[in-house]
PDB file of C-alpha atoms and ligand atoms in Angstrom:
ATOM      1  CA  UNK A   1     169.767-108.388  52.794  1.00 92.00           C
ATOM      2  CA  UNK A   2     171.908-111.551  52.728  1.00 91.00           C
ATOM      3  CA  UNK A   3     171.841-113.307  56.092  1.00 93.00           C
ATOM      4  CA  UNK A   4     168.912-111.235  57.355  1.00 96.00           C
ATOM      5  CA  UNK A   5     165.391-112.358  58.338  1.00 98.00           C
ATOM      6  CA  UNK A   6     163.232-110.777  55.628  1.00 98.00           C
ATOM      7  CA  UNK A   7     159.437-110.484  55.522  1.00 98.00           C
ATOM      8  CA  UNK A   8     157.558-109.151  52.477  1.00 98.00           C
ATOM      9  CA  UNK A   9     153.896-108.078  52.571  1.00 98.00           C
ATOM     10  CA  UNK A  10     152.132-107.546  49.254  1.00 98.00           C
ATOM     11  CA  UNK A  11     148.835-105.924  48.295  1.00 98.00           C
ATOM     12  CA  UNK A  12     146.699-105.476  45.198  1.00 96.00           C
ATOM     13  CA  UNK A  13     149.283-103.166  43.598  1.00 97.00           C
ATOM     14  CA  UNK A  14     151.630-106.074  42.846  1.00 98.00           C
ATOM     15  CA  UNK A  15     148.940-107.702  40.678  1.00 97.00           C
ATOM     16  CA  UNK A  16     147.863-104.462  38.944  1.00 96.00           C
ATOM     17  CA  UNK A  17     150.275-104.916  36.009  1.00 97.00           C
ATOM     18  CA  UNK A  18     148.893-108.432  35.542  1.00 97.00           C
ATOM     19  CA  UNK A  19     145.506-106.863  34.817  1.00 94.00           C
ATOM     20  CA  UNK A  20     143.789-107.478  38.173  1.00 93.00           C
ATOM     21  CA  UNK A  21     142.164-104.279  39.394  1.00 87.00           C
ATOM     22  CA  UNK A  22     143.191-102.853  42.732  1.00 86.00           C
ATOM     23  CA  UNK A  23     140.584-101.953  45.321  1.00 82.00           C
ATOM     24  CA  UNK A  24     141.096 -98.244  45.772  1.00 77.00           C
ATOM     25  CA  UNK A  25     142.678 -96.944  42.633  1.00 73.00           C
ATOM     26  CA  UNK A  26     139.754 -96.422  40.294  1.00 66.00           C
ATOM     27  CA  UNK A  27     136.809 -95.732  42.562  1.00 61.00           C
ATOM     28  CA  UNK A  28     137.179 -99.187  44.088  1.00 60.00           C
ATOM     29  CA  UNK A  29     134.169-100.565  42.257  1.00 61.00           C
ATOM     30  CA  UNK A  30     134.047-104.170  41.145  1.00 67.00           C
ATOM     31  CA  UNK A  31     131.571-104.837  38.324  1.00 65.00           C
ATOM     32  CA  UNK A  32     129.664-101.798  39.715  1.00 72.00           C
ATOM     33  CA  UNK A  33     129.541-103.278  43.184  1.00 78.00           C
ATOM     34  CA  UNK A  34     131.138-101.615  46.183  1.00 81.00           C
ATOM     35  CA  UNK A  35     133.316-104.222  47.819  1.00 82.00           C
ATOM     36  CA  UNK A  36     131.591-103.467  51.113  1.00 80.00           C
ATOM     37  CA  UNK A  37     128.310-104.613  49.522  1.00 85.00           C
ATOM     38  CA  UNK A  38     129.510-108.022  48.362  1.00 92.00           C
ATOM     39  CA  UNK A  39     132.489-108.965  50.524  1.00 93.00           C
ATOM     40  CA  UNK A  40     130.624-109.386  53.823  1.00 95.00           C
ATOM     41  CA  UNK A  41     128.930-112.288  55.663  1.00 97.00           C
ATOM     42  CA  UNK A  42     125.729-110.213  55.723  1.00 96.00           C
ATOM     43  CA  UNK A  43     125.755-109.904  51.912  1.00 96.00           C
ATOM     44  CA  UNK A  44     126.294-113.682  51.634  1.00 97.00           C
ATOM     45  CA  UNK A  45     123.309-114.318  53.920  1.00 97.00           C
ATOM     46  CA  UNK A  46     121.105-111.715  52.220  1.00 95.00           C
ATOM     47  CA  UNK A  47     121.913-112.505  48.574  1.00 95.00           C
ATOM     48  CA  UNK A  48     124.254-115.491  48.188  1.00 97.00           C
ATOM     49  CA  UNK A  49     123.666-115.584  44.424  1.00 96.00           C
ATOM     50  CA  UNK A  50     124.999-112.038  43.959  1.00 94.00           C
ATOM     51  CA  UNK A  51     128.068-112.726  46.103  1.00 96.00           C
ATOM     52  CA  UNK A  52     128.689-116.085  44.416  1.00 97.00           C
ATOM     53  CA  UNK A  53     128.513-114.578  40.892  1.00 94.00           C
ATOM     54  CA  UNK A  54     130.884-111.781  41.996  1.00 93.00           C
ATOM     55  CA  UNK A  55     133.515-114.274  43.183  1.00 96.00           C
ATOM     56  CA  UNK A  56     133.016-116.717  40.301  1.00 96.00           C
ATOM     57  CA  UNK A  57     133.793-113.833  37.910  1.00 93.00           C
ATOM     58  CA  UNK A  58     137.021-113.122  39.822  1.00 94.00           C
ATOM     59  CA  UNK A  59     137.916-116.831  39.887  1.00 97.00           C
ATOM     60  CA  UNK A  60     137.355-117.138  36.118  1.00 96.00           C
ATOM     61  CA  UNK A  61     139.595-114.086  35.614  1.00 95.00           C
ATOM     62  CA  UNK A  62     142.527-116.054  37.109  1.00 97.00           C
ATOM     63  CA  UNK A  63     142.596-118.114  33.887  1.00 97.00           C
ATOM     64  CA  UNK A  64     143.065-114.925  31.864  1.00 97.00           C
ATOM     65  CA  UNK A  65     145.916-113.266  33.792  1.00 98.00           C
ATOM     66  CA  UNK A  66     149.504-114.211  34.467  1.00 98.00           C
ATOM     67  CA  UNK A  67     152.246-113.244  36.927  1.00 98.00           C
ATOM     68  CA  UNK A  68     154.241-110.091  36.156  1.00 98.00           C
ATOM     69  CA  UNK A  69     157.979-109.396  36.757  1.00 98.00           C
ATOM     70  CA  UNK A  70     157.222-108.225  40.307  1.00 98.00           C
ATOM     71  CA  UNK A  71     155.857-111.645  41.305  1.00 98.00           C
ATOM     72  CA  UNK A  72     158.834-113.344  39.664  1.00 98.00           C
ATOM     73  CA  UNK A  73     161.311-110.988  41.356  1.00 98.00           C
ATOM     74  CA  UNK A  74     159.952-111.912  44.813  1.00 98.00           C
ATOM     75  CA  UNK A  75     160.324-115.598  43.965  1.00 98.00           C
ATOM     76  CA  UNK A  76     163.978-114.909  43.079  1.00 98.00           C
ATOM     77  CA  UNK A  77     164.436-112.973  46.317  1.00 98.00           C
ATOM     78  CA  UNK A  78     163.153-115.969  48.290  1.00 98.00           C
ATOM     79  CA  UNK A  79     165.530-118.266  46.398  1.00 97.00           C
ATOM     80  CA  UNK A  80     168.498-116.084  47.316  1.00 96.00           C
ATOM     81  CA  UNK A  81     167.785-115.705  51.035  1.00 97.00           C
ATOM     82  CA  UNK A  82     167.952-118.173  53.935  1.00 96.00           C
ATOM     83  CA  UNK A  83     165.162-116.648  55.982  1.00 98.00           C
ATOM     84  CA  UNK A  84     162.224-115.271  53.966  1.00 98.00           C
ATOM     85  CA  UNK A  85     158.459-115.040  54.548  1.00 98.00           C
ATOM     86  CA  UNK A  86     155.955-113.844  51.948  1.00 98.00           C
ATOM     87  CA  UNK A  87     152.629-112.583  53.302  1.00 98.00           C
ATOM     88  CA  UNK A  88     149.958-111.363  50.900  1.00 98.00           C
ATOM     89  CA  UNK A  89     146.637-109.579  51.226  1.00 97.00           C
ATOM     90  CA  UNK A  90     145.863-110.756  47.695  1.00 98.00           C
ATOM     91  CA  UNK A  91     143.542-113.637  46.985  1.00 98.00           C
ATOM     92  CA  UNK A  92     144.857-114.342  43.474  1.00 98.00           C
ATOM     93  CA  UNK A  93     147.377-117.165  42.808  1.00 98.00           C
ATOM     94  CA  UNK A  94     149.901-115.056  40.906  1.00 98.00           C
ATOM     95  CA  UNK A  95     152.623-115.346  43.573  1.00 98.00           C
ATOM     96  CA  UNK A  96     152.454-119.146  43.328  1.00 98.00           C
ATOM     97  CA  UNK A  97     152.372-119.059  39.534  1.00 98.00           C
ATOM     98  CA  UNK A  98     155.299-116.611  39.631  1.00 98.00           C
ATOM     99  CA  UNK A  99     157.394-119.201  41.489  1.00 98.00           C
ATOM    100  CA  UNK A 100     156.749-118.431  45.155  1.00 98.00           C
ATOM    101  CA  UNK A 101     155.885-121.183  47.637  1.00 98.00           C
ATOM    102  CA  UNK A 102     154.572-121.153  51.211  1.00 98.00           C
ATOM    103  CA  UNK A 103     152.680-117.921  50.476  1.00 98.00           C
ATOM    104  CA  UNK A 104     150.702-116.750  53.537  1.00 98.00           C
ATOM    105  CA  UNK A 105     147.295-115.602  52.252  1.00 98.00           C
ATOM    106  CA  UNK A 106     145.910-113.528  55.134  1.00 98.00           C
ATOM    107  CA  UNK A 107     142.697-112.626  53.273  1.00 97.00           C
ATOM    108  CA  UNK A 108     142.041-116.095  51.821  1.00 98.00           C
ATOM    109  CA  UNK A 109     142.280-117.365  48.253  1.00 98.00           C
ATOM    110  CA  UNK A 110     140.164-117.495  45.095  1.00 98.00           C
ATOM    111  CA  UNK A 111     141.393-120.957  43.993  1.00 98.00           C
ATOM    112  CA  UNK A 112     139.925-122.685  47.044  1.00 98.00           C
ATOM    113  CA  UNK A 113     136.323-122.861  48.263  1.00 98.00           C
ATOM    114  CA  UNK A 114     135.234-123.497  51.845  1.00 98.00           C
ATOM    115  CA  UNK A 115     132.660-126.024  53.019  1.00 98.00           C
ATOM    116  CA  UNK A 116     129.939-124.239  55.012  1.00 98.00           C
ATOM    117  CA  UNK A 117     129.410-127.322  57.188  1.00 98.00           C
ATOM    118  CA  UNK A 118     132.968-128.457  58.011  1.00 98.00           C
ATOM    119  CA  UNK A 119     134.918-125.251  57.342  1.00 97.00           C
ATOM    120  CA  UNK A 120     137.436-127.244  55.261  1.00 98.00           C
ATOM    121  CA  UNK A 121     138.823-125.686  52.080  1.00 98.00           C
ATOM    122  CA  UNK A 122     139.377-127.475  48.789  1.00 97.00           C
ATOM    123  CA  UNK A 123     140.930-126.366  45.491  1.00 98.00           C
ATOM    124  CA  UNK A 124     138.089-126.152  42.941  1.00 98.00           C
ATOM    125  CA  UNK A 125     139.269-124.566  39.688  1.00 98.00           C
ATOM    126  CA  UNK A 126     138.129-127.037  36.998  1.00 98.00           C
ATOM    127  CA  UNK A 127     135.848-125.602  34.279  1.00 97.00           C
ATOM    128  CA  UNK A 128     132.774-127.136  35.921  1.00 97.00           C
ATOM    129  CA  UNK A 129     133.682-125.265  39.139  1.00 98.00           C
ATOM    130  CA  UNK A 130     133.571-121.858  37.462  1.00 98.00           C
ATOM    131  CA  UNK A 131     129.952-121.484  36.365  1.00 96.00           C
ATOM    132  CA  UNK A 132     127.495-119.350  38.336  1.00 96.00           C
ATOM    133  CA  UNK A 133     125.688-122.320  39.895  1.00 97.00           C
ATOM    134  CA  UNK A 134     126.408-123.083  43.538  1.00 98.00           C
ATOM    135  CA  UNK A 135     128.836-125.935  44.264  1.00 98.00           C
ATOM    136  CA  UNK A 136     128.754-128.705  46.863  1.00 98.00           C
ATOM    137  CA  UNK A 137     131.666-129.917  48.981  1.00 97.00           C
ATOM    138  CA  UNK A 138     133.395-133.268  48.649  1.00 96.00           C
ATOM    139  CA  UNK A 139     134.156-133.553  52.380  1.00 96.00           C
ATOM    140  CA  UNK A 140     130.713-134.280  53.894  1.00 97.00           C
ATOM    141  CA  UNK A 141     128.483-137.374  53.598  1.00 97.00           C
ATOM    142  CA  UNK A 142     125.665-134.938  52.846  1.00 97.00           C
ATOM    143  CA  UNK A 143     127.523-132.533  50.455  1.00 97.00           C
ATOM    144  CA  UNK A 144     127.159-128.999  51.834  1.00 98.00           C
ATOM    145  CA  UNK A 145     127.226-125.696  49.960  1.00 98.00           C
ATOM    146  CA  UNK A 146     130.670-124.195  49.320  1.00 98.00           C
ATOM    147  CA  UNK A 147     131.371-120.488  49.987  1.00 98.00           C
ATOM    148  CA  UNK A 148     134.238-118.335  48.712  1.00 98.00           C
ATOM    149  CA  UNK A 149     137.364-119.049  50.805  1.00 98.00           C
ATOM    150  CA  UNK A 150     137.809-115.321  51.340  1.00 98.00           C
ATOM    151  CA  UNK A 151     138.148-113.309  54.561  1.00 97.00           C
ATOM    152  CA  UNK A 152     135.220-110.880  54.354  1.00 97.00           C
ATOM    153  CA  UNK A 153     134.970-107.540  56.100  1.00 93.00           C
ATOM    154  CA  UNK A 154     134.243-108.265  59.745  1.00 93.00           C
ATOM    155  CA  UNK A 155     135.876-111.728  59.627  1.00 96.00           C
ATOM    156  CA  UNK A 156     139.242-112.570  61.203  1.00 96.00           C
ATOM    157  CA  UNK A 157     142.236-112.555  58.813  1.00 97.00           C
ATOM    158  CA  UNK A 158     143.979-115.937  58.552  1.00 97.00           C
ATOM    159  CA  UNK A 159     147.355-117.098  59.880  1.00 98.00           C
ATOM    160  CA  UNK A 160     147.735-114.066  62.153  1.00 98.00           C
ATOM    161  CA  UNK A 161     149.770-115.957  64.794  1.00 98.00           C
ATOM    162  CA  UNK A 162     152.385-116.965  62.234  1.00 98.00           C
ATOM    163  CA  UNK A 163     152.288-113.482  60.693  1.00 98.00           C
ATOM    164  CA  UNK A 164     152.921-111.686  63.991  1.00 98.00           C
ATOM    165  CA  UNK A 165     155.716-114.148  64.844  1.00 98.00           C
ATOM    166  CA  UNK A 166     157.455-113.484  61.516  1.00 98.00           C
ATOM    167  CA  UNK A 167     157.021-109.699  61.717  1.00 98.00           C
ATOM    168  CA  UNK A 168     158.166-109.582  65.352  1.00 97.00           C
ATOM    169  CA  UNK A 169     161.352-111.440  64.422  1.00 98.00           C
ATOM    170  CA  UNK A 170     162.200-109.828  61.095  1.00 98.00           C
ATOM    171  CA  UNK A 171     165.174-107.562  60.429  1.00 98.00           C
ATOM    172  CA  UNK A 172     163.876-106.233  57.107  1.00 98.00           C
ATOM    173  CA  UNK A 173     160.186-105.637  56.317  1.00 98.00           C
ATOM    174  CA  UNK A 174     159.177-104.832  52.743  1.00 98.00           C
ATOM    175  CA  UNK A 175     155.705-103.745  51.585  1.00 98.00           C
ATOM    176  CA  UNK A 176     154.823-103.915  47.882  1.00 98.00           C
ATOM    177  CA  UNK A 177     151.606-102.497  46.386  1.00 97.00           C
ATOM    178  CA  UNK A 178     149.428-101.676  49.372  1.00 96.00           C
ATOM    179  CA  UNK A 179     147.572 -98.464  50.291  1.00 94.00           C
ATOM    180  CA  UNK A 180     147.748 -99.080  54.031  1.00 92.00           C
ATOM    181  CA  UNK A 181     143.968 -98.735  54.344  1.00 89.00           C
ATOM    182  CA  UNK A 182     143.079-102.089  55.852  1.00 90.00           C
ATOM    183  CA  UNK A 183     144.010-103.431  59.289  1.00 91.00           C
ATOM    184  CA  UNK A 184     145.662-105.486  60.678  1.00 93.00           C
ATOM    185  CA  UNK A 185     147.841-105.589  57.502  1.00 95.00           C
ATOM    186  CA  UNK A 186     148.498-101.837  57.635  1.00 95.00           C
ATOM    187  CA  UNK A 187     149.795-102.183  61.199  1.00 96.00           C
ATOM    188  CA  UNK A 188     152.495-104.740  60.403  1.00 98.00           C
ATOM    189  CA  UNK A 189     155.038-102.128  59.306  1.00 98.00           C
ATOM    190  CA  UNK A 190     154.680-100.369  62.676  1.00 97.00           C
ATOM    191  CA  UNK A 191     155.269-103.664  64.516  1.00 97.00           C
ATOM    192  CA  UNK A 192     158.349-104.371  62.378  1.00 98.00           C
ATOM    193  CA  UNK A 193     159.672-100.864  62.991  1.00 97.00           C
ATOM    194  CA  UNK A 194     159.104-101.200  66.731  1.00 96.00           C
ATOM    195  CA  UNK A 195     161.226-104.356  66.737  1.00 95.00           C
ATOM    196  CA  UNK A 196     164.061-102.501  64.997  1.00 97.00           C
ATOM    197  CA  UNK A 197     163.571-103.805  61.458  1.00 98.00           C
ATOM    198  CA  UNK A 198     164.527-101.757  58.413  1.00 98.00           C
ATOM    199  CA  UNK A 199     161.269-100.949  56.595  1.00 98.00           C
ATOM    200  CA  UNK A 200     161.102-100.627  52.804  1.00 98.00           C
ATOM    201  CA  UNK A 201     158.188 -99.596  50.561  1.00 98.00           C
ATOM    202  CA  UNK A 202     157.673-100.239  46.847  1.00 98.00           C
ATOM    203  CA  UNK A 203     154.424 -98.577  45.739  1.00 98.00           C
ATOM    204  CA  UNK A 204     152.968 -96.476  42.919  1.00 97.00           C
ATOM    205  CA  UNK A 205     152.254 -93.627  45.347  1.00 96.00           C
ATOM    206  CA  UNK A 206     152.738 -92.743  49.019  1.00 96.00           C
ATOM    207  CA  UNK A 207     150.293 -94.867  51.097  1.00 93.00           C
ATOM    208  CA  UNK A 208     148.584 -93.779  54.298  1.00 90.00           C
ATOM    209  CA  UNK A 209     151.347 -95.276  56.462  1.00 92.00           C
ATOM    210  CA  UNK A 210     154.244 -93.919  54.373  1.00 94.00           C
ATOM    211  CA  UNK A 211     155.866 -92.284  57.417  1.00 95.00           C
ATOM    212  CA  UNK A 212     156.659 -95.731  58.842  1.00 96.00           C
ATOM    213  CA  UNK A 213     159.074 -96.580  56.012  1.00 98.00           C
ATOM    214  CA  UNK A 214     162.832 -95.975  56.163  1.00 98.00           C
ATOM    215  CA  UNK A 215     163.188 -96.452  52.418  1.00 98.00           C
ATOM    216  CA  UNK A 216     160.525 -95.502  49.830  1.00 98.00           C
ATOM    217  CA  UNK A 217     160.594 -96.495  46.143  1.00 98.00           C
ATOM    218  CA  UNK A 218     157.697 -94.913  44.251  1.00 98.00           C
ATOM    219  CA  UNK A 219     156.760 -96.462  40.941  1.00 98.00           C
ATOM    220  CA  UNK A 220     155.396 -99.622  39.351  1.00 98.00           C
ATOM    221  CA  UNK A 221     156.373-102.831  41.135  1.00 98.00           C
ATOM    222  CA  UNK A 222     156.845-104.681  37.842  1.00 98.00           C
ATOM    223  CA  UNK A 223     159.389-102.091  36.775  1.00 98.00           C
ATOM    224  CA  UNK A 224     161.155-101.448  40.110  1.00 98.00           C
ATOM    225  CA  UNK A 225     161.316-104.838  41.844  1.00 98.00           C
ATOM    226  CA  UNK A 226     163.568-106.802  39.481  1.00 98.00           C
ATOM    227  CA  UNK A 227     166.354-104.210  39.856  1.00 98.00           C
ATOM    228  CA  UNK A 228     165.801-103.806  43.604  1.00 98.00           C
ATOM    229  CA  UNK A 229     165.938-107.572  44.177  1.00 98.00           C
ATOM    230  CA  UNK A 230     169.219-107.746  42.266  1.00 97.00           C
ATOM    231  CA  UNK A 231     170.653-105.048  44.561  1.00 97.00           C
ATOM    232  CA  UNK A 232     169.210-106.630  47.731  1.00 97.00           C
ATOM    233  CA  UNK A 233     170.755-110.003  46.884  1.00 96.00           C
ATOM    234  CA  UNK A 234     174.151-108.540  46.086  1.00 94.00           C
ATOM    235  CA  UNK A 235     174.613-106.371  49.183  1.00 81.00           C
ATOM    236  CA  UNK A 236     175.226-107.491  52.754  1.00 67.00           C
ATOM    237  CA  UNK A 237     173.898-104.403  54.527  1.00 58.00           C
TER     238      UNK A 237
HETATM  239  N1  APR B   1     152.939-101.067  41.374  1.00 95.74           N
HETATM  240  C1  APR B   1     153.027-100.737  42.688  1.00 95.74           C
HETATM  241  N2  APR B   1     151.981-100.246  43.408  1.00 95.74           N
HETATM  242  C2  APR B   1     150.814-100.080  42.749  1.00 95.74           C
HETATM  243  C3  APR B   1     150.643-100.391  41.378  1.00 95.74           C
HETATM  244  C4  APR B   1     151.777-100.900  40.687  1.00 95.74           C
HETATM  245  N3  APR B   1     151.725-101.223  39.383  1.00 95.74           N
HETATM  246  N4  APR B   1     149.358-100.094  41.015  1.00 95.74           N
HETATM  247  C5  APR B   1     148.745 -99.641  42.136  1.00 95.74           C
HETATM  248  N5  APR B   1     149.616 -99.615  43.165  1.00 95.74           N
HETATM  249  C6  APR B   1     149.371 -99.216  44.555  1.00 95.74           C
HETATM  250  C7  APR B   1     148.342 -98.124  44.712  1.00 95.74           C
HETATM  251  O1  APR B   1     148.996 -96.859  44.690  1.00 95.74           O
HETATM  252  C8  APR B   1     147.780 -98.424  46.099  1.00 95.74           C
HETATM  253  O2  APR B   1     148.530 -97.766  47.104  1.00 95.74           O
HETATM  254  O3  APR B   1     148.837-100.347  45.195  1.00 95.74           O
HETATM  255  C9  APR B   1     147.991 -99.931  46.255  1.00 95.74           C
HETATM  256  C10 APR B   1     146.692-100.719  46.157  1.00 95.74           C
HETATM  257  O4  APR B   1     145.922-100.375  47.268  1.00 95.74           O
HETATM  258  P1  APR B   1     144.494-101.074  47.487  1.00 95.74           P
HETATM  259  O5  APR B   1     143.733-101.054  46.213  1.00 95.74           O
HETATM  260  O6  APR B   1     143.922-100.456  48.721  1.00 95.74           O
HETATM  261  O7  APR B   1     144.872-102.601  47.775  1.00 95.74           O
HETATM  262  P2  APR B   1     145.349-103.221  49.148  1.00 95.74           P
HETATM  263  O8  APR B   1     146.203-102.268  49.916  1.00 95.74           O
HETATM  264  O9  APR B   1     145.916-104.548  48.821  1.00 95.74           O
HETATM  265  O10 APR B   1     143.949-103.428  49.926  1.00 95.74           O
HETATM  266  C11 APR B   1     144.033-104.167  51.126  1.00 95.74           C
HETATM  267  O11 APR B   1     141.640-104.137  51.252  1.00 95.74           O
HETATM  268  O12 APR B   1     139.608-104.374  50.239  1.00 95.74           O
HETATM  269  C12 APR B   1     140.512-105.002  51.050  1.00 95.74           C
HETATM  270  O13 APR B   1     140.808-107.311  51.256  1.00 95.74           O
HETATM  271  C13 APR B   1     141.028-106.246  50.378  1.00 95.74           C
HETATM  272  O14 APR B   1     143.253-107.185  50.448  1.00 95.74           O
HETATM  273  C14 APR B   1     142.517-105.989  50.224  1.00 95.74           C
HETATM  274  C15 APR B   1     142.787-104.965  51.293  1.00 95.74           C
END
């Protein structure tokens, strides 16, 4: 991969070995809630307390988990390449804590909260920010309520212009830990393939869009990626 423009897209599978549950592996329930019942603007309007408690529990969990070798391997890959973009569907901060920078979070982030009045996001992870009581922004004269800085079902994913530009231009497109269920993320491999990129998959099992990949590595990302990254950095093909 040396000298190539490389884009990596990750999903919940890369954080599974860190102890963060994926969405569709074990019935897809979160604390007995279907994601579709809590991760929507309608749910936030109907029962903001339920949605807030759901996300506060996931934000508190960040203090109990740590990056796994897969996150660290991608940080090493970035170090070894001149042209690298990391896009993630994940809202945890394990890529950053694993050494990655400039991570493109297309579904938002748990470490930041968004002001409902100004739309500005701020990092709010101190202990007093993690209880179940609602929080107020620090950007408005009249502090407004903060919402999770998450892209909910029915909302537009973030940074799509930059994402499409990177995927259109890439020569190698790698997906790690995603089931290919959710669009537009699941479409990116088809766009990369259409532009002539080599497409590579690292996943525990064949995802819905497996036919779009030139190279498929089935197994745990934490076990496979360190060795793969070593190979990718040593070859020039
Ligand atoms: N290593 C590699 N892959 C794994 C591992 C692992 N240790 N454990 C699970 N996987 C794979 C599963 O086989 C599955 O294909 O990771 C994938 C996880 O799929 P999902 O749970 O659907 O997660 P993801 O693809 O990221 O979901 C996309 O859906 O609910 C929305 O916004 C949410 O970002 C999420 C999006």
